[in-house]
CSV table of C-alpha atoms in Angstrom, one decimal:
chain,number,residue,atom,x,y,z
T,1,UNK,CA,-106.3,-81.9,-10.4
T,2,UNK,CA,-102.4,-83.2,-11.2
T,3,UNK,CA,-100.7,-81.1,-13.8
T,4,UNK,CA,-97.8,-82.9,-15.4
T,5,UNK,CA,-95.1,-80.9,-17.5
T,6,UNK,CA,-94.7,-81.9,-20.5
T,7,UNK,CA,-91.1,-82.0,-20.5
T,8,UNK,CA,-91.4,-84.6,-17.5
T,9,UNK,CA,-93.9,-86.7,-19.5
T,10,UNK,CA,-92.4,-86.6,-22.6
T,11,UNK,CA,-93.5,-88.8,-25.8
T,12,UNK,CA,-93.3,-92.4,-24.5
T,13,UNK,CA,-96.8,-92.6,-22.6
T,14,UNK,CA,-98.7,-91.6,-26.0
T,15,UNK,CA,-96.2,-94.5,-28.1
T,16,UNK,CA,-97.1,-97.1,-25.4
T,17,UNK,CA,-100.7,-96.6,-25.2
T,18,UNK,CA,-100.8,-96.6,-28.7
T,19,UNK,CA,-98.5,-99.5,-29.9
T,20,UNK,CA,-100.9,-101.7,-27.2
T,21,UNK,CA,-103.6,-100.9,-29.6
T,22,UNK,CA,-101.5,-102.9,-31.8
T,23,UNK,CA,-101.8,-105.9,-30.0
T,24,UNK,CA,-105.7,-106.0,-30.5
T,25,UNK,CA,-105.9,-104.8,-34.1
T,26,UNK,CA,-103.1,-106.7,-35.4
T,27,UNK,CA,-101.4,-109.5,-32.8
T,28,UNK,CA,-98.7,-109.2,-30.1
T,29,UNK,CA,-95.9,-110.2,-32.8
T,30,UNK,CA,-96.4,-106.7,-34.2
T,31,UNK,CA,-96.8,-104.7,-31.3
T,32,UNK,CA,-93.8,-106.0,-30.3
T,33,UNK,CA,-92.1,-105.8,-34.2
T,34,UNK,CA,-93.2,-102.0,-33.6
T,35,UNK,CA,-91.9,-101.3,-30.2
T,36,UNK,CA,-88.3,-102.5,-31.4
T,37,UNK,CA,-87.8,-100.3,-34.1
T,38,UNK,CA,-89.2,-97.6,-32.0
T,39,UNK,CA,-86.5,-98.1,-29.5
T,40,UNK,CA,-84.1,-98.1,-32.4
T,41,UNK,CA,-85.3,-95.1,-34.7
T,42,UNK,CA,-87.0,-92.7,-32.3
T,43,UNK,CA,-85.4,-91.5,-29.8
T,44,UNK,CA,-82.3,-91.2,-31.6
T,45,UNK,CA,-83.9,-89.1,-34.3
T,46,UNK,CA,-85.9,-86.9,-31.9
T,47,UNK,CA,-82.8,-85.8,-30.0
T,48,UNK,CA,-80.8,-85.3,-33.9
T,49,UNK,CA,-83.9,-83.2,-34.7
T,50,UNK,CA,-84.3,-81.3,-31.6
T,51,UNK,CA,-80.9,-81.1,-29.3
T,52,UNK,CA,-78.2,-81.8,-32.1
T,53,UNK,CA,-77.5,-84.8,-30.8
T,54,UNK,CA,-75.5,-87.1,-33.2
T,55,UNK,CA,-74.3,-90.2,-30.9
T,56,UNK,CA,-72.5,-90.4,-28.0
T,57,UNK,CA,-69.3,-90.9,-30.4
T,58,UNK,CA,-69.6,-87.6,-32.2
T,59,UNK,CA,-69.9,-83.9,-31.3
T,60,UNK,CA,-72.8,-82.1,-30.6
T,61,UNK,CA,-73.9,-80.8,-33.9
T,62,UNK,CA,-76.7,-78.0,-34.7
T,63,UNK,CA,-80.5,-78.8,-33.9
T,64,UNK,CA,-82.3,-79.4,-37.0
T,65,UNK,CA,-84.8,-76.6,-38.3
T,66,UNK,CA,-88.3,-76.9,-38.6
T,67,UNK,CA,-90.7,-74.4,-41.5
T,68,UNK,CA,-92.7,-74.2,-38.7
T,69,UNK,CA,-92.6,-74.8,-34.8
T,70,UNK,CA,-92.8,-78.5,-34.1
T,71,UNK,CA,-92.9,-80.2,-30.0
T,72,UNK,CA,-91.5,-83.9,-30.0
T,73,UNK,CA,-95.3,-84.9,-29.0
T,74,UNK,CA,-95.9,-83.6,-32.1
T,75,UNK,CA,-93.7,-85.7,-34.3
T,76,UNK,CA,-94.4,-89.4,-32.6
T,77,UNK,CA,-97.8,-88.7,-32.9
T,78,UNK,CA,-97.7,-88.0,-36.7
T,79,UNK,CA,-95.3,-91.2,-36.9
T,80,UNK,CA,-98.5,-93.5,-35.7
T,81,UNK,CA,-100.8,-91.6,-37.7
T,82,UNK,CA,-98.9,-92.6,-40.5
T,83,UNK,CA,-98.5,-96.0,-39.9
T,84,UNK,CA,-102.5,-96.5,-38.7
T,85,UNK,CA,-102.7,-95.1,-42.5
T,86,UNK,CA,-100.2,-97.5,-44.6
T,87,UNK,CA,-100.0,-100.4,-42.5
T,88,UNK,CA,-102.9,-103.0,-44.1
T,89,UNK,CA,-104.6,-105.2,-41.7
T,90,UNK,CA,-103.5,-109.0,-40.8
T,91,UNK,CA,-106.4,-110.7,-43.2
T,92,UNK,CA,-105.3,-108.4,-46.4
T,93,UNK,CA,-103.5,-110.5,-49.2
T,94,UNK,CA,-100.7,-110.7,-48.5
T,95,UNK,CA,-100.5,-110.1,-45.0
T,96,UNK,CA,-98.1,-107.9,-43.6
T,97,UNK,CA,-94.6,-108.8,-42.1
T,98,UNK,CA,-94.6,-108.7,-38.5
T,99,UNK,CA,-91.3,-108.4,-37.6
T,100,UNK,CA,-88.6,-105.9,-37.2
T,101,UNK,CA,-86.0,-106.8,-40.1
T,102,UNK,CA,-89.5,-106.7,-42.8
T,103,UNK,CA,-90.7,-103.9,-41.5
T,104,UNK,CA,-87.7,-101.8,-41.1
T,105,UNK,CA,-87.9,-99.9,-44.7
T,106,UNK,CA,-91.8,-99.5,-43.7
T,107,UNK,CA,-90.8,-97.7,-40.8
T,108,UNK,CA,-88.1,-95.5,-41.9
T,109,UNK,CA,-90.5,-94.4,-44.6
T,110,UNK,CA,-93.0,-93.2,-41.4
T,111,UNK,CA,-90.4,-91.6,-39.9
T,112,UNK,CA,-89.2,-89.9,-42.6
T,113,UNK,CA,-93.1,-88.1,-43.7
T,114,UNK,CA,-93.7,-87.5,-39.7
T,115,UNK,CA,-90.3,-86.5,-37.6
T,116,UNK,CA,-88.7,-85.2,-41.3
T,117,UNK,CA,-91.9,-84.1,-42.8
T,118,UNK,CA,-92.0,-80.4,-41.2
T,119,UNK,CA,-87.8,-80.2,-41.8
T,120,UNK,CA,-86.2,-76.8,-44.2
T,121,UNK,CA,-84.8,-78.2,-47.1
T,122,UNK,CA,-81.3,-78.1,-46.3
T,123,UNK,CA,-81.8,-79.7,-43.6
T,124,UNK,CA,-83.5,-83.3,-45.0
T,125,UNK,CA,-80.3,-84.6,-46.2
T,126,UNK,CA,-78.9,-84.4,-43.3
T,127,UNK,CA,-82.1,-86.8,-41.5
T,128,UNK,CA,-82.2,-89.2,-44.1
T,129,UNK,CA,-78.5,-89.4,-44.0
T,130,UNK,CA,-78.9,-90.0,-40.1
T,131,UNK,CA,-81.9,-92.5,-40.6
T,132,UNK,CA,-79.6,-94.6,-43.1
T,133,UNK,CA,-77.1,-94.4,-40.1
T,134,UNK,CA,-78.9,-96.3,-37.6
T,135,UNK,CA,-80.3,-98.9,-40.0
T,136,UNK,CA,-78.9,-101.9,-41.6
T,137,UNK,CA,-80.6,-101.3,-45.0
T,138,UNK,CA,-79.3,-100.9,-48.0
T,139,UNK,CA,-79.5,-96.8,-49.3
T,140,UNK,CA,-81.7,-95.7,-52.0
T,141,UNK,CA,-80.3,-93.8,-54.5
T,142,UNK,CA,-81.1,-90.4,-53.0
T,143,UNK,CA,-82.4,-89.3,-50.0
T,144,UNK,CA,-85.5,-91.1,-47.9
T,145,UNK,CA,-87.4,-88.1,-49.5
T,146,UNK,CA,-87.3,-89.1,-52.9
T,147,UNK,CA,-88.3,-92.5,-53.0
T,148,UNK,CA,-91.8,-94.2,-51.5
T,149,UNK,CA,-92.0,-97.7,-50.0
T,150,UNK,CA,-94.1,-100.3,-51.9
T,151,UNK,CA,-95.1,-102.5,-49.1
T,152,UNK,CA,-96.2,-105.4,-50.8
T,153,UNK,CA,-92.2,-106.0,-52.0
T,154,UNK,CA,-91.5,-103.7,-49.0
T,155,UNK,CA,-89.0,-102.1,-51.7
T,156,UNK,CA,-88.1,-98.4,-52.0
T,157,UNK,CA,-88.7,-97.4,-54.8
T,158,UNK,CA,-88.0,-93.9,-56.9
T,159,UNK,CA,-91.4,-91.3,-57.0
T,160,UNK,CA,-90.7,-90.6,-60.5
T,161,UNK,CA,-91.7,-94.0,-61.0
T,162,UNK,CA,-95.1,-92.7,-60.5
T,163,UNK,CA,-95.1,-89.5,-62.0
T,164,UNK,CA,-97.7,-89.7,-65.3
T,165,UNK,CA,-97.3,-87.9,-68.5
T,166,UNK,CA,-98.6,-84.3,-69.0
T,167,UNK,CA,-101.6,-83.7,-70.8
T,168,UNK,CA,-102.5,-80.5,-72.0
T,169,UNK,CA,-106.1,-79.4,-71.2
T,170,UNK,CA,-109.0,-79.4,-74.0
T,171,UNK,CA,-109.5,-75.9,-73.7
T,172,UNK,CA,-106.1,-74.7,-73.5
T,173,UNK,CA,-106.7,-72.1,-70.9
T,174,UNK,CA,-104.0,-71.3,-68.2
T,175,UNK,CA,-105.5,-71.7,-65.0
T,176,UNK,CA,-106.1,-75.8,-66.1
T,177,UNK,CA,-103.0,-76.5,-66.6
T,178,UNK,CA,-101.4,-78.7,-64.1
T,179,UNK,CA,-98.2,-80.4,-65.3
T,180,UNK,CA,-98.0,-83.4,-63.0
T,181,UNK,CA,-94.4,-83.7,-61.2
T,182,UNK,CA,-92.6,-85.8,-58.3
T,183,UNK,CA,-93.5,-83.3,-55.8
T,184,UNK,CA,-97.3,-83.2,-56.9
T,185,UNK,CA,-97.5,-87.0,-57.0
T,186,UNK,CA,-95.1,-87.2,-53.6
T,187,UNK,CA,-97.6,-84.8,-51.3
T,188,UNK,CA,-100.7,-85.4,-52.8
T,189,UNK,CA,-99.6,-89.1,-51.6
T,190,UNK,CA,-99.1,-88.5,-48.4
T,191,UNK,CA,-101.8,-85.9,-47.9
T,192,UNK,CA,-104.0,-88.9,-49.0
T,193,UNK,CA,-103.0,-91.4,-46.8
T,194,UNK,CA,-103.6,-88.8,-43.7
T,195,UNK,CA,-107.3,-88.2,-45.2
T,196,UNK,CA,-108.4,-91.8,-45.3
T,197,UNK,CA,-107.8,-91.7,-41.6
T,198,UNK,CA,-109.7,-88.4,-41.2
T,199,UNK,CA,-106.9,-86.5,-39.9
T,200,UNK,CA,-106.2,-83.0,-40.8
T,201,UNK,CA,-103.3,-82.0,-42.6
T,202,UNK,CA,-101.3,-78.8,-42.8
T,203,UNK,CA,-99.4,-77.7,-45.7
T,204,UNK,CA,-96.3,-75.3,-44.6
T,205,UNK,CA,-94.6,-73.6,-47.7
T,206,UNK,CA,-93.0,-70.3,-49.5
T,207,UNK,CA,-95.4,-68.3,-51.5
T,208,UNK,CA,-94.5,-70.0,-54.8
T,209,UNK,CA,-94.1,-73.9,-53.6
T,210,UNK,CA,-97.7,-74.4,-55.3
T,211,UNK,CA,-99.1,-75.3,-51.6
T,212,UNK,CA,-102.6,-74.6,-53.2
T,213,UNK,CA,-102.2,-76.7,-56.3
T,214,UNK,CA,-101.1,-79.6,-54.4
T,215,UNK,CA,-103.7,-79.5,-52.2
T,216,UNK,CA,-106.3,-79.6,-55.1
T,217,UNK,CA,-104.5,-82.3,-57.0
T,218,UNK,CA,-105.0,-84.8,-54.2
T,219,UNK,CA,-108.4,-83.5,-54.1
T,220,UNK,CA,-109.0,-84.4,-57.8
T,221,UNK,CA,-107.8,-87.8,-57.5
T,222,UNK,CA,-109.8,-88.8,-54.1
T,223,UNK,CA,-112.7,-87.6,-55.6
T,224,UNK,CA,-113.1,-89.2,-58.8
T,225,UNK,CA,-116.4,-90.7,-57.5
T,226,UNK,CA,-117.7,-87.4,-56.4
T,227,UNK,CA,-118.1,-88.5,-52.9
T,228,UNK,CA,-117.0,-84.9,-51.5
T,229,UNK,CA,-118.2,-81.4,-51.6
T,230,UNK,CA,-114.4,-79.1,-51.2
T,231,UNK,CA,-115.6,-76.0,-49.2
T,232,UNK,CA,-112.6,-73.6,-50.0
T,233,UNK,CA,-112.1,-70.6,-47.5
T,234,UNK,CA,-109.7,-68.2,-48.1
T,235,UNK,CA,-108.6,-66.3,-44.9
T,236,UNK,CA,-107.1,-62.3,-45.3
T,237,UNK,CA,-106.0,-60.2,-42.5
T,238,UNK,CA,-109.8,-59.1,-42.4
T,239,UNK,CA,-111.4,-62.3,-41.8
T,240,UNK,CA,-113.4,-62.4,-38.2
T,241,UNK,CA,-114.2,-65.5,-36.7
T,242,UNK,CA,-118.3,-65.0,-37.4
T,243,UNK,CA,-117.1,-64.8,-41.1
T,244,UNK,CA,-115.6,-68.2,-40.5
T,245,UNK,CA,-118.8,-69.8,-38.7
T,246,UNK,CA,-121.1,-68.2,-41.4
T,247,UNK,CA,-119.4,-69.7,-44.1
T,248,UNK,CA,-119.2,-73.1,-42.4
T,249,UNK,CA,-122.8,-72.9,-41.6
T,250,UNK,CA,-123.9,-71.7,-44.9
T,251,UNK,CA,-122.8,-75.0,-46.3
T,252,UNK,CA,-124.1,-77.5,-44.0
T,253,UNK,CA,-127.8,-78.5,-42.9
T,254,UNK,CA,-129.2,-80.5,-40.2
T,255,UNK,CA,-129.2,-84.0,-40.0
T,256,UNK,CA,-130.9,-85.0,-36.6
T,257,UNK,CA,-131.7,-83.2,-33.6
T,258,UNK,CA,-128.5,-81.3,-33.1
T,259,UNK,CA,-126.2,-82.8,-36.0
T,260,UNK,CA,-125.2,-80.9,-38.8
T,261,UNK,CA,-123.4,-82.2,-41.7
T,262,UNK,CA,-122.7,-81.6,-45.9
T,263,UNK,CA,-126.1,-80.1,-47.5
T,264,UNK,CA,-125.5,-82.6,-50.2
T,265,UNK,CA,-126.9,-85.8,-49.2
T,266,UNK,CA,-124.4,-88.4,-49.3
T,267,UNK,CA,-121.6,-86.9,-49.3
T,268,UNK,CA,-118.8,-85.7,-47.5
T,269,UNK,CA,-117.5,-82.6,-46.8
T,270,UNK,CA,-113.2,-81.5,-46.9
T,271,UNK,CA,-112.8,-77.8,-45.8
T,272,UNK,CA,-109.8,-76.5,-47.4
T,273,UNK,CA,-108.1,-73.3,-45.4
T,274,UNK,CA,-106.0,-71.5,-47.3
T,275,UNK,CA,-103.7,-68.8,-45.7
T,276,UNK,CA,-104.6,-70.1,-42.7
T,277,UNK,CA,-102.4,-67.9,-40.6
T,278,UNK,CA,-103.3,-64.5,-42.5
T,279,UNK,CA,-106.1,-63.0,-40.0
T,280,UNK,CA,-104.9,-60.5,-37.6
T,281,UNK,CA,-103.3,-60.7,-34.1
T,282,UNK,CA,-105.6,-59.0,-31.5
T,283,UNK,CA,-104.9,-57.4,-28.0
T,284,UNK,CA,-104.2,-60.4,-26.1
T,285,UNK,CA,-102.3,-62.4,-29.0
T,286,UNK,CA,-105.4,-64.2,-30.6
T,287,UNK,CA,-106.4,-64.9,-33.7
T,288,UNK,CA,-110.2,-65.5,-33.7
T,289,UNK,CA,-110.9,-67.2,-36.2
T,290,UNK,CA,-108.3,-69.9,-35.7
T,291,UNK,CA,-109.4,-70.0,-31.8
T,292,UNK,CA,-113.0,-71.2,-33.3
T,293,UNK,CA,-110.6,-73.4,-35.9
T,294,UNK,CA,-109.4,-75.4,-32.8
T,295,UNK,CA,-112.6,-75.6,-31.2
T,296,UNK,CA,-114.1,-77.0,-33.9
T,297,UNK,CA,-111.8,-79.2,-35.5
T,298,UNK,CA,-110.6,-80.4,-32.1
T,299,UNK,CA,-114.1,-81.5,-30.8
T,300,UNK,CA,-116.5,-81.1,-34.6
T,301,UNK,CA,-118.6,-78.8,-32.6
T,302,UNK,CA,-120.0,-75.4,-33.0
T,303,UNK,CA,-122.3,-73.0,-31.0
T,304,UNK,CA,-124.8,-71.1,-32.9
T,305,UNK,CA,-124.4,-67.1,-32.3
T,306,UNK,CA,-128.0,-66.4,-31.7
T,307,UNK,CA,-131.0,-67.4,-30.5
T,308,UNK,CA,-130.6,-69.7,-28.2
T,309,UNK,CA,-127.0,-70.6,-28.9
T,310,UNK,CA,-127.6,-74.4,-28.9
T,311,UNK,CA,-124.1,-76.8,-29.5
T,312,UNK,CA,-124.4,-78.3,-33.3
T,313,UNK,CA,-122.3,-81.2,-33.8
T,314,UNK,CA,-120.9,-80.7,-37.5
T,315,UNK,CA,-120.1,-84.6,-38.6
T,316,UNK,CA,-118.8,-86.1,-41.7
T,317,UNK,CA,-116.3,-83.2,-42.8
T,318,UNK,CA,-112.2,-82.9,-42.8
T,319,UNK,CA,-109.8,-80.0,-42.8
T,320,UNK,CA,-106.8,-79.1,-45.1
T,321,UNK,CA,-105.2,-76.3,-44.8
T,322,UNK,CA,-102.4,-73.8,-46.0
T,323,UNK,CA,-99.8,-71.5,-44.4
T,324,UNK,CA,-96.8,-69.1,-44.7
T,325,UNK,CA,-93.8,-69.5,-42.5
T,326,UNK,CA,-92.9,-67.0,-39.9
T,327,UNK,CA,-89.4,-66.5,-41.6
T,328,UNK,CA,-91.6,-65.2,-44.7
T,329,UNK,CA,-93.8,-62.6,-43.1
T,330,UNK,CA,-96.8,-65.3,-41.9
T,331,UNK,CA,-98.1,-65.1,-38.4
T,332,UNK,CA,-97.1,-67.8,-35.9
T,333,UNK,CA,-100.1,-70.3,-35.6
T,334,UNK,CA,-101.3,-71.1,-32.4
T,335,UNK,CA,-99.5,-74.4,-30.9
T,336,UNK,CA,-102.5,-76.0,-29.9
T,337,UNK,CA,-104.1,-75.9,-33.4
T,338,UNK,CA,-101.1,-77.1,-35.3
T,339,UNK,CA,-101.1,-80.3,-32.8
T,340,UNK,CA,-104.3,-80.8,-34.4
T,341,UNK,CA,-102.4,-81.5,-38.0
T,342,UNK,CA,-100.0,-83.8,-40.1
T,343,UNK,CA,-97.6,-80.9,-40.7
T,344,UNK,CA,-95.9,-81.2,-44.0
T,345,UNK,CA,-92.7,-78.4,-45.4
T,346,UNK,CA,-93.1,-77.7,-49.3
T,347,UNK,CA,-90.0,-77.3,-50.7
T,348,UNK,CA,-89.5,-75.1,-53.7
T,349,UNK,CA,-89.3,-77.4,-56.8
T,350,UNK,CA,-85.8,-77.4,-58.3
T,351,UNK,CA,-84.5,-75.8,-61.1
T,352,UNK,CA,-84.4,-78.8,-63.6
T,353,UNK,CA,-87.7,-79.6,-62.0
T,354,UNK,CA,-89.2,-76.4,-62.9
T,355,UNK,CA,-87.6,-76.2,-66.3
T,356,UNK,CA,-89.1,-79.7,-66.5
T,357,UNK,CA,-92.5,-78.1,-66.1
T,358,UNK,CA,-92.6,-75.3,-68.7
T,359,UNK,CA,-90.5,-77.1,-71.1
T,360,UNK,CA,-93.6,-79.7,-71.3
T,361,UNK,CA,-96.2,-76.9,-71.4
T,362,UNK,CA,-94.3,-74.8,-73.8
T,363,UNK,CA,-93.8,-78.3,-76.4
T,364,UNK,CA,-97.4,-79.3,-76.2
T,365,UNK,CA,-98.1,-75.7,-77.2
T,366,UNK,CA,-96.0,-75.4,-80.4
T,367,UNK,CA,-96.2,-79.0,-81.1
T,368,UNK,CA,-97.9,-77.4,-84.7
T,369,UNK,CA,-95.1,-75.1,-85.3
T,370,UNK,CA,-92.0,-75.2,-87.4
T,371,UNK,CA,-89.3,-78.0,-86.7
T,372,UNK,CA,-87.1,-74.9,-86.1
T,373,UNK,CA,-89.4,-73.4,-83.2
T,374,UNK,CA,-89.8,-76.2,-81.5
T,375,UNK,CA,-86.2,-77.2,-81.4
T,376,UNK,CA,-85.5,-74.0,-79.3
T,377,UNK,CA,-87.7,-74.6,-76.6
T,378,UNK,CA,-85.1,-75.8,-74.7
T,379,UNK,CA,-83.6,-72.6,-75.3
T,380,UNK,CA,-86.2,-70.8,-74.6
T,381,UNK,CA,-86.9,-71.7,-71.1
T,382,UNK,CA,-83.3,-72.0,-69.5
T,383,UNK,CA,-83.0,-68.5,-71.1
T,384,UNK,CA,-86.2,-67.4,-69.0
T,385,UNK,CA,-84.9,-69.7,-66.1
T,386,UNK,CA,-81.9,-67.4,-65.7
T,387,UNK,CA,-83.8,-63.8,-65.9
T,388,UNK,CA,-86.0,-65.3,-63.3
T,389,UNK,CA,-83.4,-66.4,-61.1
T,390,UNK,CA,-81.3,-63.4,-61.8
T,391,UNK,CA,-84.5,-61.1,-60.6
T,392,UNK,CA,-84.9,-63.6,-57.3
T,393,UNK,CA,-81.1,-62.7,-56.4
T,394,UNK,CA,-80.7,-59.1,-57.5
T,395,UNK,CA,-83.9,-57.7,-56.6
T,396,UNK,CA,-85.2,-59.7,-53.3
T,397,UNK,CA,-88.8,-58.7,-51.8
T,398,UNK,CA,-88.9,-56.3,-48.8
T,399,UNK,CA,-92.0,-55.4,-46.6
T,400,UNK,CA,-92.7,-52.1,-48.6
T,401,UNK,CA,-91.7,-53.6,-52.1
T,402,UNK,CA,-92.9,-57.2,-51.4
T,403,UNK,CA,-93.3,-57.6,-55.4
């Protein structure tokens, strides 16, 4: 047996292999469209991300930070996740450009939701700015994070193009309420385009940064048809790995010999983990229930614990899942299982973002009230806006008073 560091190998091998996939599910035009921009865009970006390294013209500048840890493997790998997602095969109408200058904004738009995607918010500007640098495209207004790439035009395009108008729910109550913005309709996107390859994805966010919401707004739309059962596990410092299996196994039932899949026939099953990171750290720096996370989402097999502890192969399910940076009190996720995932960084909304939210819900609510109420709704949320965000600065959370 050869062991290879990884630091010798680096990230080229997986890009070849993978781009020479191109060649048979596209043509050798594309492959080749592909490799280019690689050669432009990637390396250059990795080393910005990683080593601070702006150009050979410029000083060394500081590393770019991740939510959450990140290897460069990591990133290139997201990249052609991405791309196997959006990029439409050669008989679709139209076809898709295959060369470098058409498929430069396509790109840059991968690169930006895989080597970006995990990057702190300060940070982004910086990468997009740096992106923008080694192109010849025109800039967006913004950054790369705040528009999408239609790829029929291959145009950038603003997300709050997309963002629909809020409607309050039927039955008023609290907990339906879901006022659609361009952060819901910008990760529920990509979360999307990551499922319909079947490939997990991790949300990384501040408590507050409506991980959870997001999550189950994708959900909503993908499953308009009802083709999905959404198994929801909540992990807590006092979940055990059997508590894991047992509630995977409680929702599945056997479909042959030894496969095992959704108990409703039909259909599919998403497993959404929330708090992923929460259960505890043993002895020897484990945390069991994620150890039997990796083993099953890496190879969608499980052992039973008794009897004669046959191997089931669990088929037709996917994973989503939710956690806390380290910065904010989370436990550090294994490595191994977070190569598993699409890692995207929720960002806190921004202020006229979230004024944006609870202006709409307060105006639906007093839309019967007198002209003179609802002219001071305006009033009334910046008013609560700056209580709030005088409370966040004067009285920050600590371990004992985390409220």
């Amino acid at each position: 047996m050869v062991y290879v560091d990884s630091k010798d190998l680096g990230y080229d091998p997986f890009f070849e292999r993978w781009v020479k996939e191109k060649k048979k599910t596209h043509s050798e035009s594309m492959s080749e469209a592909l490799n280019e921009l690689y050669t432009k865009f990637v390396p250059a970006c990795v080393d910005r991300i990683l080593e601070g390294n702006a150009g050979s013209a410029e000083e060394p500048q500081a590393p770019l930070k991740f939510i959450t840890p990140r290897t460069n493997l990591n990133l290139v790998q997201q990249m052609c996740w991405l791309i196997d997602a959006m990029l439409p095969p050669l008989d679709s109408n139209p076809p898709p450009p295959e060369d470098a200058d058409s498929l430069e904004k396509f790109f840059m738009f991968c690169l930006t939701w895989s080597l970006g995607a995990a990057l702190v918010a300060e940070d982004r500007e910086l990468f997009s700015d740096f992106v923008y640098n080694l192109s010849s495209t025109m800039r967006a207004p913004g950054t790369l994070y705040d528009v999408y790439l239609e790829f029929k035009t291959q145009q950038l395009k603003k997300w709050d193009d997309l963002v629909p108008e809020y409607k309050q729910p039927a039955e008023k109550k609290f907990a339906q309420i879901l006022v659609p913005t361009v952060d819901t309709i910008r990760y529920s996107w990509i979360q999307k385009q990551f499922m319909m390859i079947k490939k997990p994805v991790m949300f990384c966010g501040e408590s507050g940064t409506a991980k959870t919401v997001t999550v189950q707004a994708c959900f909503n739309e993908i499953n308009k048809e009802d083709l999905y059962v959404i198994l929801n596990i909540n992990m807590s410092s006092r979940t055990s790995s059997l508590d894991f299996q047992s509630i995977i196994e409680e929702n599945i039932d056997k479909k042959t010999m030894s496969r095992y899949g959704p108990k409703s026939a039909g259909k599919k099953m998403i497993v959404f983990i929330d708090d992923l990171n929460m259960p505890l750290i043993d002895t020897y720096g484990t945390q069991q229930p994620l150890a039997l996370a990796l083993f099953l989402i890496s190879r969608n097999e499980l052992y039973q614990r008794t009897g004669d502890l046959d191997k089931r192969e669990i088929i037709d399910t996917q994973y989503v899942g939710c956690i806390s940076p380290t910065a904010s009190g989370g436990n550090r996720v294994d490595p191994r299982l977070m190569t598993l995932f699409a890692t995207l960084n929720i960002t806190f909304p921004s202020k006229e973002t979230t004024e944006s939210i609870y202006t709409k819900i307060l105006e639906k609510h007093v839309v019967e009230f007198h002209e003179d109420i609802r002219g001071i709704v305006p009033k009334i949320v910046n008013a609560t806006m700056e209580v709030y965000l005088q409370c966040i600065e004067k009285l920050p959370r600590t371990p004992v008073k985390f409220h």
